[in-house]
């Protein structure tokens, strides 16, 4: 029995599992195992919708259901075995993966655990700022924002409530845009003057979205200004104290809520011997997405271990976009199904050739912008994003379930606007 183990049921992992299942559904001697620490697959690009939902308009479980799908739903009727557990270690020499009490043997291993925050280097950030990268982070932000406004409700002077978003990249910008919308509702519900709730993006470089083009950055800056979001550039944060952000020039800025949407150190899966990692905490791979490891014979590529998605750094010629996009992760997962199937026949696969995906970013309500698009920013790119999401869920769940999910999202998400 040939066992293909995929660790991480995100975009790369699910796409790899589904593409492999299509190839081997009628083969009795191939087993596909998908391992994840959660029992759901999450559409991370929509996390801002969770963070910016209002508790009376959408319950925590409704918002969770709107952006996640149970893995049991995905594998229903498919020849994929799901195991829930958090991978602790890979032994590439014995070909074993450990997750708690589970020890899983593999013949081919796909590592697609994405980026998981290990630590944030800025002093005080981990304790006094709200991280923003997972579903639980988004739910925590939602609670904190609502709490801040409720806590100041009875303040006779109605002081300014200040929310800082650290990092003007895709995550920070999408969050700020949607937050400005939902705060209209939260302020109205709590009889708090909306103009007294401020959102400020604090960015260390001279512009927003430094990974995207200047025209996109400028259009987004205009959009945010129109939504009343403030921006502060060239602001290097040296320390975060409770309710206080300290800048390199010594300036201290008081905030009621501080959200960390900037860089972090990410967890690298532990190997019995080392693996080569770049300065962005990604595992270095070759053009077949095989992991570059260090074993008793020195540095070499592990033939049977692959990395895909935002965990993986493939060679220069694979890097089409500096930002990590979900479509790239999906593309890499699908490639691996092809590459592994070739290797199983002792044939060399063609090297991975990434497609040139462009980022699409939603900034408040139904306004989106797509890099190099013929469409003006606004509803057009928003609908394109919606369509690509629908096509993705159609692949994963089938047409009707995808349609139901998108309609449900429409109902829940539009309550924030
Ligand atoms: C807040 C936020 C907003 C984003 N917005 C956008 C956007 O608008 N557009 C865009 O293109 N991209 C966006 N991204 C990036 C996008 O989400 C990633 O590029 C994509 O998720 C990468 O896919 P992946 O398969 O590598 O990892 P993920 O989708 O992150 O999946 C990783 C999976 O591994 C599992 N896992 C982790 N560790 C373990 C372990 N030890 N054991 C078992 N399972 C484990 C996790 O539970 C998860 O299911 C955003 C990311 C974030 C965090």
PDB file of N, CA and C in Angstrom, residues 26 35 44 46 84 141 155 158 182-183 195 228 240 278 338 350 352 360 373 376 388 397:
ATOM      1  N   UNK A  26      -9.844   4.852  -7.897  1.00  0.00           N
ATOM      2  CA  UNK A  26     -10.112   3.448  -8.213  1.00  0.00           C
ATOM      3  C   UNK A  26      -8.935   2.528  -7.948  1.00  0.00           C
ATOM      4  N   UNK A  35      -4.180  15.223   7.355  1.00  0.00           N
ATOM      5  CA  UNK A  35      -4.072  15.460   8.804  1.00  0.00           C
ATOM      6  C   UNK A  35      -4.164  16.952   9.055  1.00  0.00           C
ATOM      7  N   UNK A  44      -9.315  31.802   4.750  1.00  0.00           N
ATOM      8  CA  UNK A  44      -8.648  32.890   5.497  1.00  0.00           C
ATOM      9  C   UNK A  44      -8.833  34.292   4.902  1.00  0.00           C
ATOM     10  N   UNK A  46     -11.259  35.775   4.052  1.00  0.00           N
ATOM     11  CA  UNK A  46     -12.482  36.407   4.560  1.00  0.00           C
ATOM     12  C   UNK A  46     -12.462  36.588   6.083  1.00  0.00           C
ATOM     13  N   UNK A  84      -7.502  13.937  12.760  1.00  0.00           N
ATOM     14  CA  UNK A  84      -7.340  15.231  13.437  1.00  0.00           C
ATOM     15  C   UNK A  84      -6.206  15.119  14.453  1.00  0.00           C
ATOM     16  N   UNK A 141     -10.861  39.784  18.238  1.00  0.00           N
ATOM     17  CA  UNK A 141     -10.906  41.191  17.811  1.00  0.00           C
ATOM     18  C   UNK A 141     -12.364  41.671  17.826  1.00  0.00           C
ATOM     19  N   UNK A 155     -19.710  57.035  29.478  1.00  0.00           N
ATOM     20  CA  UNK A 155     -18.776  58.156  29.647  1.00  0.00           C
ATOM     21  C   UNK A 155     -19.475  59.454  29.201  1.00  0.00           C
ATOM     22  N   UNK A 158     -17.802  61.367  26.427  1.00  0.00           N
ATOM     23  CA  UNK A 158     -17.667  60.621  25.161  1.00  0.00           C
ATOM     24  C   UNK A 158     -16.266  60.839  24.565  1.00  0.00           C
ATOM     25  N   UNK A 182     -18.449  48.454  10.047  1.00  0.00           N
ATOM     26  CA  UNK A 182     -19.221  47.853  11.149  1.00  0.00           C
ATOM     27  C   UNK A 182     -19.287  48.805  12.349  1.00  0.00           C
ATOM     28  N   UNK A 183     -18.296  49.684  12.459  1.00  0.00           N
ATOM     29  CA  UNK A 183     -18.341  50.632  13.582  1.00  0.00           C
ATOM     30  C   UNK A 183     -19.514  51.596  13.455  1.00  0.00           C
ATOM     31  N   UNK A 195     -18.082  59.697  14.995  1.00  0.00           N
ATOM     32  CA  UNK A 195     -16.856  60.457  14.684  1.00  0.00           C
ATOM     33  C   UNK A 195     -15.848  60.405  15.836  1.00  0.00           C
ATOM     34  N   UNK A 228     -12.754  57.346   6.428  1.00  0.00           N
ATOM     35  CA  UNK A 228     -12.389  57.981   7.708  1.00  0.00           C
ATOM     36  C   UNK A 228     -11.255  57.277   8.440  1.00  0.00           C
ATOM     37  N   UNK A 240       5.301  47.912  22.733  1.00  0.00           N
ATOM     38  CA  UNK A 240       3.875  48.094  22.999  1.00  0.00           C
ATOM     39  C   UNK A 240       3.636  47.851  24.488  1.00  0.00           C
ATOM     40  N   UNK A 278      14.315  29.914   4.843  1.00  0.00           N
ATOM     41  CA  UNK A 278      14.771  31.256   4.458  1.00  0.00           C
ATOM     42  C   UNK A 278      14.454  32.266   5.573  1.00  0.00           C
ATOM     43  N   UNK A 338       0.125  15.981  -9.391  1.00  0.00           N
ATOM     44  CA  UNK A 338       0.721  15.558 -10.664  1.00  0.00           C
ATOM     45  C   UNK A 338       2.141  15.028 -10.434  1.00  0.00           C
ATOM     46  N   UNK A 350       7.547  17.435 -14.772  1.00  0.00           N
ATOM     47  CA  UNK A 350       8.001  18.750 -15.238  1.00  0.00           C
ATOM     48  C   UNK A 350       8.109  19.648 -14.013  1.00  0.00           C
ATOM     49  N   UNK A 352       7.709  22.747 -11.434  1.00  0.00           N
ATOM     50  CA  UNK A 352       6.534  23.569 -11.118  1.00  0.00           C
ATOM     51  C   UNK A 352       6.636  24.920 -11.847  1.00  0.00           C
ATOM     52  N   UNK A 360      -6.390  40.369  -5.248  1.00  0.00           N
ATOM     53  CA  UNK A 360      -7.633  41.153  -5.211  1.00  0.00           C
ATOM     54  C   UNK A 360      -7.920  41.439  -3.744  1.00  0.00           C
ATOM     55  N   UNK A 373      -6.074  45.175 -13.292  1.00  0.00           N
ATOM     56  CA  UNK A 373      -7.386  44.759 -13.783  1.00  0.00           C
ATOM     57  C   UNK A 373      -7.947  45.807 -14.732  1.00  0.00           C
ATOM     58  N   UNK A 376     -12.438  49.101 -13.006  1.00  0.00           N
ATOM     59  CA  UNK A 376     -12.204  50.168 -12.030  1.00  0.00           C
ATOM     60  C   UNK A 376     -12.404  49.584 -10.637  1.00  0.00           C
ATOM     61  N   UNK A 388     -14.411  33.893  -8.105  1.00  0.00           N
ATOM     62  CA  UNK A 388     -13.308  32.931  -7.939  1.00  0.00           C
ATOM     63  C   UNK A 388     -13.484  32.140  -6.643  1.00  0.00           C
ATOM     64  N   UNK A 397     -16.596  21.451  -2.713  1.00  0.00           N
ATOM     65  CA  UNK A 397     -17.851  20.949  -2.124  1.00  0.00           C
ATOM     66  C   UNK A 397     -18.873  20.476  -3.145  1.00  0.00           C
TER      67      UNK A 397
END
